[in-house]
Short mmCIF file of C-alpha atoms in Angstrom, two decimals:
data_model
loop_
_atom_site.label_atom_id
_atom_site.label_comp_id
_atom_site.label_asym_id
_atom_site.label_seq_id
_atom_site.Cartn_x
_atom_site.Cartn_y
_atom_site.Cartn_z
CA ALA A 29 -17.59 262.50 -19.95
CA GLN A 30 -19.12 265.26 -22.01
CA LYS A 31 -22.25 264.59 -23.99
CA VAL A 32 -24.86 266.74 -25.76
CA THR A 33 -28.20 265.32 -26.75
CA GLN A 34 -30.60 266.92 -29.21
CA ALA A 35 -33.49 264.57 -29.22
CA GLN A 36 -35.40 266.25 -32.02
CA THR A 37 -33.98 265.14 -35.32
CA GLU A 38 -36.25 267.27 -37.50
CA ILE A 39 -38.99 269.85 -36.86
CA SER A 40 -41.34 271.36 -39.40
CA VAL A 41 -43.39 274.47 -38.68
CA VAL A 42 -45.36 276.98 -40.63
CA GLU A 43 -44.12 280.52 -40.83
CA LYS A 44 -44.94 282.69 -37.81
CA GLU A 45 -45.21 279.72 -35.47
CA ASP A 46 -43.03 279.65 -32.42
CA VAL A 47 -40.64 276.68 -32.13
CA THR A 48 -38.39 275.35 -29.34
CA LEU A 49 -35.27 273.30 -29.96
CA ASP A 50 -34.21 271.09 -27.02
CA CYS A 51 -30.73 270.52 -25.76
CA VAL A 52 -29.66 268.35 -22.82
CA TYR A 53 -26.06 268.12 -21.79
CA GLU A 54 -23.80 266.09 -19.47
CA THR A 55 -20.55 267.13 -17.83
CA ARG A 56 -18.78 266.42 -14.58
CA ASP A 57 -17.29 269.88 -14.49
CA THR A 58 -18.92 272.77 -12.53
CA THR A 59 -17.49 275.34 -14.94
CA TYR A 60 -18.65 274.91 -18.49
CA TYR A 61 -19.92 276.78 -21.50
CA LEU A 62 -22.86 276.10 -23.76
CA PHE A 63 -23.24 277.24 -27.32
CA TRP A 64 -25.74 277.31 -30.13
CA TYR A 65 -24.77 277.41 -33.77
CA LYS A 66 -26.85 277.65 -36.89
CA GLN A 67 -25.85 275.87 -40.13
CA PRO A 68 -27.73 277.12 -43.11
CA PRO A 69 -27.70 275.26 -46.44
CA SER A 70 -24.52 277.14 -47.36
CA GLY A 71 -22.73 275.04 -44.75
CA GLU A 72 -21.04 277.57 -42.52
CA LEU A 73 -21.62 277.21 -38.80
CA VAL A 74 -22.83 280.57 -37.51
CA PHE A 75 -22.32 281.34 -33.85
CA LEU A 76 -25.59 282.39 -32.05
CA ILE A 77 -24.89 282.40 -28.32
CA ARG A 78 -22.51 281.42 -25.55
CA ARG A 79 -23.61 280.90 -21.95
CA ASN A 80 -21.49 280.04 -18.92
CA SER A 81 -22.55 277.70 -16.16
CA PHE A 82 -22.79 280.43 -13.58
CA ASP A 83 -25.22 282.55 -15.45
CA GLU A 84 -28.73 281.07 -15.46
CA GLN A 85 -30.47 284.15 -16.68
CA ASN A 86 -32.56 283.65 -19.78
CA GLU A 87 -31.46 285.64 -22.77
CA ILE A 88 -33.43 287.23 -25.54
CA SER A 89 -32.08 288.55 -28.85
CA GLY A 90 -34.75 289.72 -31.20
CA ARG A 91 -36.83 286.69 -32.10
CA TYR A 92 -34.39 284.32 -30.45
CA SER A 93 -34.45 283.35 -26.77
CA TRP A 94 -32.61 280.83 -24.71
CA ASN A 95 -33.65 279.04 -21.50
CA PHE A 96 -30.84 277.67 -19.35
CA GLN A 97 -31.80 275.33 -16.46
CA LYS A 98 -29.00 273.72 -14.56
CA SER A 99 -31.43 271.65 -12.53
CA THR A 100 -32.45 269.73 -15.65
CA SER A 101 -29.14 270.19 -17.58
CA SER A 102 -30.92 271.82 -20.41
CA PHE A 103 -30.27 274.76 -22.64
CA ASN A 104 -33.25 275.17 -24.94
CA PHE A 105 -33.58 277.60 -27.81
CA THR A 106 -36.84 279.20 -28.93
CA ILE A 107 -37.54 281.04 -32.14
CA THR A 108 -40.60 283.29 -31.95
CA ALA A 109 -42.62 284.00 -35.07
CA SER A 110 -40.42 281.74 -37.24
CA GLN A 111 -39.45 282.83 -40.80
CA VAL A 112 -38.40 280.82 -43.82
CA VAL A 113 -34.87 282.18 -43.43
CA ASP A 114 -34.66 280.35 -40.08
CA SER A 115 -34.64 277.00 -41.92
CA ALA A 116 -31.31 275.43 -41.08
CA VAL A 117 -29.66 272.82 -38.86
CA TYR A 118 -29.14 274.00 -35.33
CA PHE A 119 -26.41 272.60 -33.09
CA CYS A 120 -26.01 272.77 -29.37
CA ALA A 121 -22.43 272.39 -28.08
CA LEU A 122 -20.58 272.15 -24.80
CA SER A 123 -17.06 272.93 -23.68
CA ASP A 124 -15.76 272.58 -20.15
CA MET A 125 -12.60 273.41 -18.20
CA GLU A 126 -11.54 269.78 -17.84
CA TYR A 127 -11.26 269.37 -21.66
CA GLY A 128 -10.05 272.87 -22.52
CA ASN A 129 -11.75 274.53 -25.48
CA LYS A 130 -12.87 271.34 -27.12
CA LEU A 131 -16.38 271.66 -28.35
CA VAL A 132 -18.65 268.61 -28.13
CA PHE A 133 -21.62 268.95 -30.46
CA GLY A 134 -25.02 267.40 -30.42
CA ALA A 135 -26.30 265.66 -33.54
CA GLY A 136 -28.24 268.75 -34.57
CA THR A 137 -31.91 269.52 -35.21
CA ILE A 138 -33.14 270.24 -38.73
CA LEU A 139 -35.62 273.04 -38.67
CA ARG A 140 -37.87 273.51 -41.74
CA VAL A 141 -40.05 276.61 -41.86
CA LYS A 142 -42.71 276.50 -44.51
CA SER A 143 -44.36 279.56 -45.95
CA GLU B 24 -13.33 291.73 -40.11
CA ALA B 25 -12.85 288.88 -42.53
CA GLY B 26 -14.05 285.48 -41.34
CA VAL B 27 -12.40 282.06 -41.58
CA ALA B 28 -11.60 281.22 -45.20
CA GLN B 29 -11.45 277.76 -46.63
CA SER B 30 -10.72 276.30 -50.02
CA PRO B 31 -11.70 274.48 -52.06
CA ARG B 32 -15.45 274.49 -51.28
CA TYR B 33 -16.06 271.20 -52.96
CA LYS B 34 -13.84 268.26 -54.00
CA ILE B 35 -14.60 264.96 -55.63
CA ILE B 36 -11.88 262.27 -55.74
CA GLU B 37 -11.53 258.55 -56.26
CA LYS B 38 -10.66 256.38 -53.32
CA ARG B 39 -6.94 255.95 -52.72
CA GLN B 40 -6.23 259.38 -54.13
CA SER B 41 -4.90 262.21 -52.01
CA VAL B 42 -6.47 265.56 -51.28
CA ALA B 43 -5.55 268.75 -49.38
CA PHE B 44 -7.65 271.45 -47.78
CA TRP B 45 -6.53 274.92 -46.89
CA CYS B 46 -7.70 277.23 -44.08
CA ASN B 47 -6.93 280.87 -43.19
CA PRO B 48 -8.19 281.80 -39.74
CA ILE B 49 -9.47 285.14 -38.49
CA SER B 50 -6.61 287.57 -38.16
CA GLY B 51 -5.07 287.46 -34.64
CA HIS B 52 -6.62 284.09 -33.70
CA ALA B 53 -3.95 281.92 -32.22
CA THR B 54 -6.00 278.71 -32.07
CA LEU B 55 -7.09 276.76 -35.08
CA TYR B 56 -9.26 273.64 -35.30
CA TRP B 57 -10.15 271.18 -37.99
CA TYR B 58 -13.41 269.32 -37.68
CA GLN B 59 -14.97 266.49 -39.65
CA GLN B 60 -18.73 266.56 -40.11
CA ILE B 61 -20.33 263.42 -41.50
CA LEU B 62 -23.77 263.80 -43.02
CA GLY B 63 -26.42 263.88 -40.30
CA GLN B 64 -23.95 264.31 -37.44
CA GLY B 65 -22.39 267.15 -35.48
CA PRO B 66 -18.87 268.21 -36.15
CA LYS B 67 -16.12 266.13 -34.60
CA LEU B 68 -12.69 267.63 -33.67
CA LEU B 69 -9.80 266.19 -35.64
CA ILE B 70 -6.94 268.41 -34.59
CA GLN B 71 -6.29 271.59 -32.62
CA PHE B 72 -3.35 273.97 -33.04
CA GLN B 73 -2.09 276.72 -30.76
CA ASN B 74 -0.04 278.97 -32.97
CA ASN B 75 2.01 276.42 -34.91
CA GLY B 76 2.06 273.70 -32.30
CA VAL B 77 -0.34 270.73 -32.06
CA VAL B 78 -2.44 270.76 -28.84
CA ASP B 79 -4.63 267.79 -29.51
CA ASP B 80 -4.66 265.32 -32.37
CA SER B 81 -6.13 262.34 -30.49
CA GLN B 82 -8.97 261.99 -32.97
CA LEU B 83 -6.94 262.34 -36.07
CA PRO B 84 -6.47 259.06 -38.04
CA LYS B 85 -2.76 259.50 -38.37
CA ASP B 86 -2.19 256.69 -40.80
CA ARG B 87 -3.89 258.70 -43.52
CA PHE B 88 -4.57 262.26 -42.23
CA SER B 89 -1.95 264.93 -41.61
CA ALA B 90 -2.14 268.57 -40.77
CA GLU B 91 0.27 271.45 -40.40
CA ARG B 92 0.30 275.12 -39.50
CA LEU B 93 3.86 276.07 -40.26
CA LYS B 94 3.86 279.82 -39.65
CA GLY B 95 1.09 279.88 -37.08
CA VAL B 96 -1.45 281.32 -39.46
CA ASP B 97 -2.66 279.25 -42.44
CA SER B 98 -3.22 275.54 -42.08
CA THR B 99 -3.50 272.58 -44.46
CA LEU B 100 -5.22 269.26 -43.83
CA LYS B 101 -4.25 266.35 -46.03
CA ILE B 102 -5.76 262.93 -46.58
CA GLN B 103 -3.64 260.24 -48.28
CA PRO B 104 -4.93 257.79 -49.33
CA ALA B 105 -8.64 258.62 -49.11
CA LYS B 106 -11.30 256.07 -48.22
CA LEU B 107 -14.97 256.09 -48.96
CA GLU B 108 -15.74 256.80 -45.26
CA ASP B 109 -13.78 260.09 -45.49
CA SER B 110 -16.68 261.58 -47.42
CA ALA B 111 -17.71 264.48 -45.16
CA VAL B 112 -17.57 268.25 -44.75
CA TYR B 113 -14.23 269.43 -43.31
CA LEU B 114 -14.67 272.56 -41.21
CA CYS B 115 -11.97 274.89 -40.03
CA ALA B 116 -12.50 277.08 -37.01
CA SER B 117 -10.47 279.63 -35.07
CA SER B 118 -10.59 281.31 -31.71
CA TYR B 119 -8.56 284.05 -29.98
CA TYR B 120 -7.65 282.08 -26.91
CA MET B 121 -7.41 278.38 -26.12
CA ASP B 122 -9.78 277.87 -23.23
CA ALA B 123 -13.38 276.95 -22.73
CA THR B 124 -14.47 280.59 -22.42
CA ASP B 125 -13.68 281.50 -25.97
CA THR B 126 -16.00 281.27 -28.98
CA GLN B 127 -14.91 279.34 -32.07
CA TYR B 128 -15.79 280.88 -35.42
CA PHE B 129 -16.18 278.53 -38.41
CA GLY B 130 -15.40 278.74 -42.05
CA PRO B 131 -17.75 277.59 -44.86
CA GLY B 132 -16.26 274.11 -44.98
CA THR B 133 -15.00 271.86 -47.77
CA ARG B 134 -17.38 269.15 -48.91
CA LEU B 135 -15.41 266.06 -49.84
CA THR B 136 -16.89 263.22 -51.85
CA VAL B 137 -14.83 260.04 -52.21
CA LEU B 138 -16.02 257.71 -55.03
#
């Protein structure tokens, strides 16, 4: 069965600090896709990244970086030099071939960045 | 390119009343999803359409929820009669394809409060 666990319910940091959001997943499939979405107070889920199970290279996009480790079934997200605008709920999600394009979400991590 | 549109953004109703939500997906996207997001949780899939056909409605409470996508574009989700536990954000998403490789793009959601 698919499962995504985001153990951190809420994180508070001061602006310019680095912060890492953890994501651990479970799937029986060998082909799967991992996603991160951002949900600001406005409510819309904003797509950040998609990673397939065959690509374990870390990815960097500006202040955002992602660390994918199949050995530990983790797909962690780091924000470098956090800003107040990064305050949001962040969701990790999983889809696999067995269940088509059905996204299974974690419970989300609330990130509060204080100035 | 216009994103996923949803209306209304907010709705407050009494229990046992009925309510309907509307979604217009990204142009050209064949697959449309409705999710329910209860406060403090990740979104949960209610129903998935491929063009105007239902692909998966296994999580839809069919005794009170219904959804349609008559012309393969816009979709409506209806609740009749509403219960207190239906208070949630209802998110619509769309994707070009219907497989695990494709990214779902979300609308701003409709926040429903049932009193």
